[in-house]
Amino acid sequence: MKIYTKTGDKGTTSLVGGTRVSKADLRIDTYGTVDELNSYIGLVRDQEVNAARRDFLKYIQDRLFTIGSILASEPDNKKHFIPDLHEEDITALELAMDEMNTELEPMRAFILPGGHPSVSFTHVARTVCRRAERLVIALNEAETVESEVIRYLNRLSDYLFVLSRKMAQELGVEEIKWAGRKK
């Protein structure tokens, strides 16, 4: 099977269901950003500090692929895609955050990204997740997007923030607290 089809050479692509749209369409930008996020989650998963979390991070990647499938489907033609998102997927993120938070110091300041490359990768994933969430919300203003997609991305960005803090703790690096400019 050839990976190239040449059907997109004029700047269009197909949604699941066959409708051709511009590659600059908001829907394409949205699921493309979810794909970008999935790649960053793979990078976070590959960090040695996350060895014990690899299965959960792969689970997140699977959910992101599901979200991409939802977003790549024609709005009125969901019969072509089989996977879906469940409340339990959102709850799983919440439970993982709660577990990590039991071992973290309470936050007393805003945290600046950095301190270790692995932590920084996680902050990049978090910010890409927020961008994906904003794009899904914009798409939802034009046509209905399943509410679980928005909720999942919102919770995932929170999870990635807590994960960055937990990774910093496990790596023994100090969190960089934002102090602002002193007058």
Tab-separated table of C-alpha atoms in Angstrom:
chain	number	residue	atom	x	y	z
A	1	MET	CA	0.000	0.000	0.000
A	2	LYS	CA	1.368	3.396	-0.969
A	3	ILE	CA	1.200	6.069	1.690
A	4	TYR	CA	0.831	8.857	-0.838
A	5	THR	CA	-2.399	9.240	-2.774
A	6	LYS	CA	-1.857	12.602	-4.503
A	7	THR	CA	-5.493	13.466	-3.717
A	8	GLY	CA	-4.379	16.317	-1.461
A	9	ASP	CA	-2.061	17.953	-3.980
A	10	LYS	CA	-4.555	20.755	-4.573
A	11	GLY	CA	-4.969	21.608	-0.902
A	12	THR	CA	-7.972	19.484	0.012
A	13	THR	CA	-8.471	16.369	2.090
A	14	SER	CA	-11.332	14.011	2.885
A	15	LEU	CA	-13.272	13.712	6.098
A	16	VAL	CA	-14.333	10.270	7.268
A	17	GLY	CA	-17.410	9.863	5.097
A	18	GLY	CA	-15.867	11.237	1.930
A	19	THR	CA	-16.579	14.967	1.962
A	20	ARG	CA	-13.588	16.934	0.642
A	21	VAL	CA	-12.609	20.088	2.507
A	22	SER	CA	-9.732	22.554	2.447
A	23	LYS	CA	-6.692	21.544	4.429
A	24	ALA	CA	-7.026	24.989	6.029
A	25	ASP	CA	-10.534	24.141	7.331
A	26	LEU	CA	-11.009	24.644	11.081
A	27	ARG	CA	-11.917	20.969	11.477
A	28	ILE	CA	-8.625	19.891	9.864
A	29	ASP	CA	-6.641	22.359	11.989
A	30	THR	CA	-8.408	21.012	15.067
A	31	TYR	CA	-7.742	17.324	14.558
A	32	GLY	CA	-4.254	18.122	13.238
A	33	THR	CA	-3.509	19.830	16.552
A	34	VAL	CA	-4.849	16.786	18.425
A	35	ASP	CA	-2.443	14.695	16.311
A	36	GLU	CA	0.399	17.068	17.236
A	37	LEU	CA	-0.563	16.685	20.899
A	38	ASN	CA	-0.519	12.908	20.517
A	39	SER	CA	3.053	13.127	19.207
A	40	TYR	CA	4.106	15.207	22.205
A	41	ILE	CA	2.445	12.727	24.563
A	42	GLY	CA	4.580	10.059	22.864
A	43	LEU	CA	7.655	12.148	23.644
A	44	VAL	CA	6.542	12.499	27.277
A	45	ARG	CA	5.864	8.747	27.429
A	46	ASP	CA	9.389	8.038	26.170
A	47	GLN	CA	11.021	9.903	29.077
A	48	GLU	CA	12.688	7.484	31.480
A	49	VAL	CA	11.088	9.231	34.464
A	50	ASN	CA	7.714	8.073	33.109
A	51	ALA	CA	8.595	4.366	32.883
A	52	ALA	CA	5.900	3.460	35.440
A	53	ARG	CA	3.350	5.656	33.618
A	54	ARG	CA	3.971	4.411	30.064
A	55	ASP	CA	0.809	2.320	29.939
A	56	PHE	CA	-1.353	5.197	31.155
A	57	LEU	CA	0.263	7.608	28.702
A	58	LYS	CA	-0.404	5.121	25.892
A	59	TYR	CA	-4.013	4.949	27.102
A	60	ILE	CA	-4.130	8.755	26.737
A	61	GLN	CA	-2.696	8.469	23.225
A	62	ASP	CA	-5.409	5.946	22.348
A	63	ARG	CA	-8.066	8.386	23.620
A	64	LEU	CA	-6.505	11.186	21.560
A	65	PHE	CA	-6.685	8.983	18.467
A	66	THR	CA	-10.360	8.459	19.281
A	67	ILE	CA	-10.839	12.229	19.552
A	68	GLY	CA	-9.080	12.661	16.209
A	69	SER	CA	-11.475	10.108	14.685
A	70	ILE	CA	-14.468	11.958	16.101
A	71	LEU	CA	-13.201	15.276	14.750
A	72	ALA	CA	-12.282	13.814	11.347
A	73	SER	CA	-15.806	12.492	10.825
A	74	GLU	CA	-18.460	14.427	8.963
A	75	PRO	CA	-20.689	16.153	11.539
A	76	ASP	CA	-23.848	14.330	10.458
A	77	ASN	CA	-22.176	11.054	9.553
A	78	LYS	CA	-20.734	9.437	12.690
A	79	LYS	CA	-21.641	5.889	11.601
A	80	HIS	CA	-18.230	5.479	9.957
A	81	PHE	CA	-16.279	5.685	13.163
A	82	ILE	CA	-16.518	3.093	15.905
A	83	PRO	CA	-14.505	4.354	18.905
A	84	ASP	CA	-15.996	6.768	21.373
A	85	LEU	CA	-15.071	8.630	24.510
A	86	HIS	CA	-16.574	7.704	27.876
A	87	GLU	CA	-17.020	9.458	31.203
A	88	GLU	CA	-14.588	6.885	32.631
A	89	ASP	CA	-11.843	8.299	30.387
A	90	ILE	CA	-12.234	11.698	32.067
A	91	THR	CA	-12.470	10.105	35.508
A	92	ALA	CA	-9.229	8.182	34.863
A	93	LEU	CA	-7.393	11.500	34.386
A	94	GLU	CA	-8.918	12.898	37.574
A	95	LEU	CA	-7.943	9.829	39.594
A	96	ALA	CA	-4.376	9.945	38.266
A	97	MET	CA	-4.125	13.641	39.211
A	98	ASP	CA	-5.523	12.994	42.678
A	99	GLU	CA	-2.983	10.225	43.238
A	100	MET	CA	-0.042	12.401	42.134
A	101	ASN	CA	-1.281	15.370	44.169
A	102	THR	CA	-1.174	13.381	47.414
A	103	GLU	CA	2.637	13.361	47.132
A	104	LEU	CA	3.142	16.954	45.934
A	105	GLU	CA	3.639	20.076	47.977
A	106	PRO	CA	0.683	22.456	47.725
A	107	MET	CA	1.177	25.142	45.094
A	108	ARG	CA	1.952	28.556	46.539
A	109	ALA	CA	3.004	30.285	43.314
A	110	PHE	CA	2.684	30.007	39.568
A	111	ILE	CA	5.191	27.560	38.093
A	112	LEU	CA	7.341	28.465	35.097
A	113	PRO	CA	7.996	25.683	32.582
A	114	GLY	CA	11.499	24.251	32.811
A	115	GLY	CA	13.974	22.789	35.252
A	116	HIS	CA	14.630	19.627	33.266
A	117	PRO	CA	14.109	18.680	29.594
A	118	SER	CA	11.558	15.974	30.521
A	119	VAL	CA	9.528	18.490	32.523
A	120	SER	CA	9.754	21.010	29.681
A	121	PHE	CA	8.478	18.428	27.161
A	122	THR	CA	5.452	17.907	29.387
A	123	HIS	CA	4.766	21.641	29.550
A	124	VAL	CA	4.943	21.817	25.742
A	125	ALA	CA	2.394	18.974	25.588
A	126	ARG	CA	0.201	20.890	28.059
A	127	THR	CA	0.238	24.064	25.963
A	128	VAL	CA	-0.495	22.141	22.748
A	129	CYS	CA	-3.388	20.506	24.612
A	130	ARG	CA	-4.751	23.956	25.538
A	131	ARG	CA	-4.488	25.027	21.888
A	132	ALA	CA	-6.347	21.886	20.800
A	133	GLU	CA	-9.023	22.650	23.379
A	134	ARG	CA	-9.417	26.225	22.085
A	135	LEU	CA	-9.741	24.950	18.511
A	136	VAL	CA	-12.356	22.368	19.528
A	137	ILE	CA	-14.323	25.117	21.280
A	138	ALA	CA	-14.133	27.290	18.154
A	139	LEU	CA	-15.294	24.332	16.044
A	140	ASN	CA	-18.114	23.723	18.526
A	141	GLU	CA	-19.305	27.292	17.940
A	142	ALA	CA	-19.702	26.463	14.226
A	143	GLU	CA	-21.062	22.909	14.591
A	144	THR	CA	-21.707	20.684	17.565
A	145	VAL	CA	-18.772	18.740	18.960
A	146	GLU	CA	-19.367	16.062	21.570
A	147	SER	CA	-19.054	17.662	25.009
A	148	GLU	CA	-16.832	14.810	26.232
A	149	VAL	CA	-14.155	15.897	23.753
A	150	ILE	CA	-13.972	19.389	25.271
A	151	ARG	CA	-14.078	18.034	28.821
A	152	TYR	CA	-11.378	15.439	28.084
A	153	LEU	CA	-8.963	17.989	26.625
A	154	ASN	CA	-9.598	20.372	29.506
A	155	ARG	CA	-8.881	17.652	32.043
A	156	LEU	CA	-5.888	16.381	30.064
A	157	SER	CA	-4.174	19.774	30.197
A	158	ASP	CA	-4.681	19.772	33.977
A	159	TYR	CA	-3.261	16.249	34.142
A	160	LEU	CA	-0.194	17.303	32.159
A	161	PHE	CA	0.417	20.198	34.552
A	162	VAL	CA	0.222	17.924	37.594
A	163	LEU	CA	2.390	15.361	35.772
A	164	SER	CA	5.052	18.019	35.120
A	165	ARG	CA	5.118	18.795	38.845
A	166	LYS	CA	5.333	15.094	39.748
A	167	MET	CA	8.125	14.540	37.238
A	168	ALA	CA	10.080	17.479	38.687
A	169	GLN	CA	9.700	15.946	42.140
A	170	GLU	CA	10.840	12.509	40.955
A	171	LEU	CA	13.776	14.003	39.062
A	172	GLY	CA	14.810	15.993	42.126
A	173	VAL	CA	14.661	19.338	40.342
A	174	GLU	CA	13.306	22.484	41.882
A	175	GLU	CA	10.130	23.910	40.436
A	176	ILE	CA	10.745	27.345	39.000
A	177	LYS	CA	8.337	29.688	40.734
A	178	TRP	CA	7.224	32.846	38.986
A	179	ALA	CA	8.019	35.855	41.124
A	180	GLY	CA	7.262	38.709	38.766
A	181	ARG	CA	9.341	41.833	38.516
A	182	LYS	CA	10.427	43.448	41.751
A	183	LYS	CA	10.154	47.234	41.784
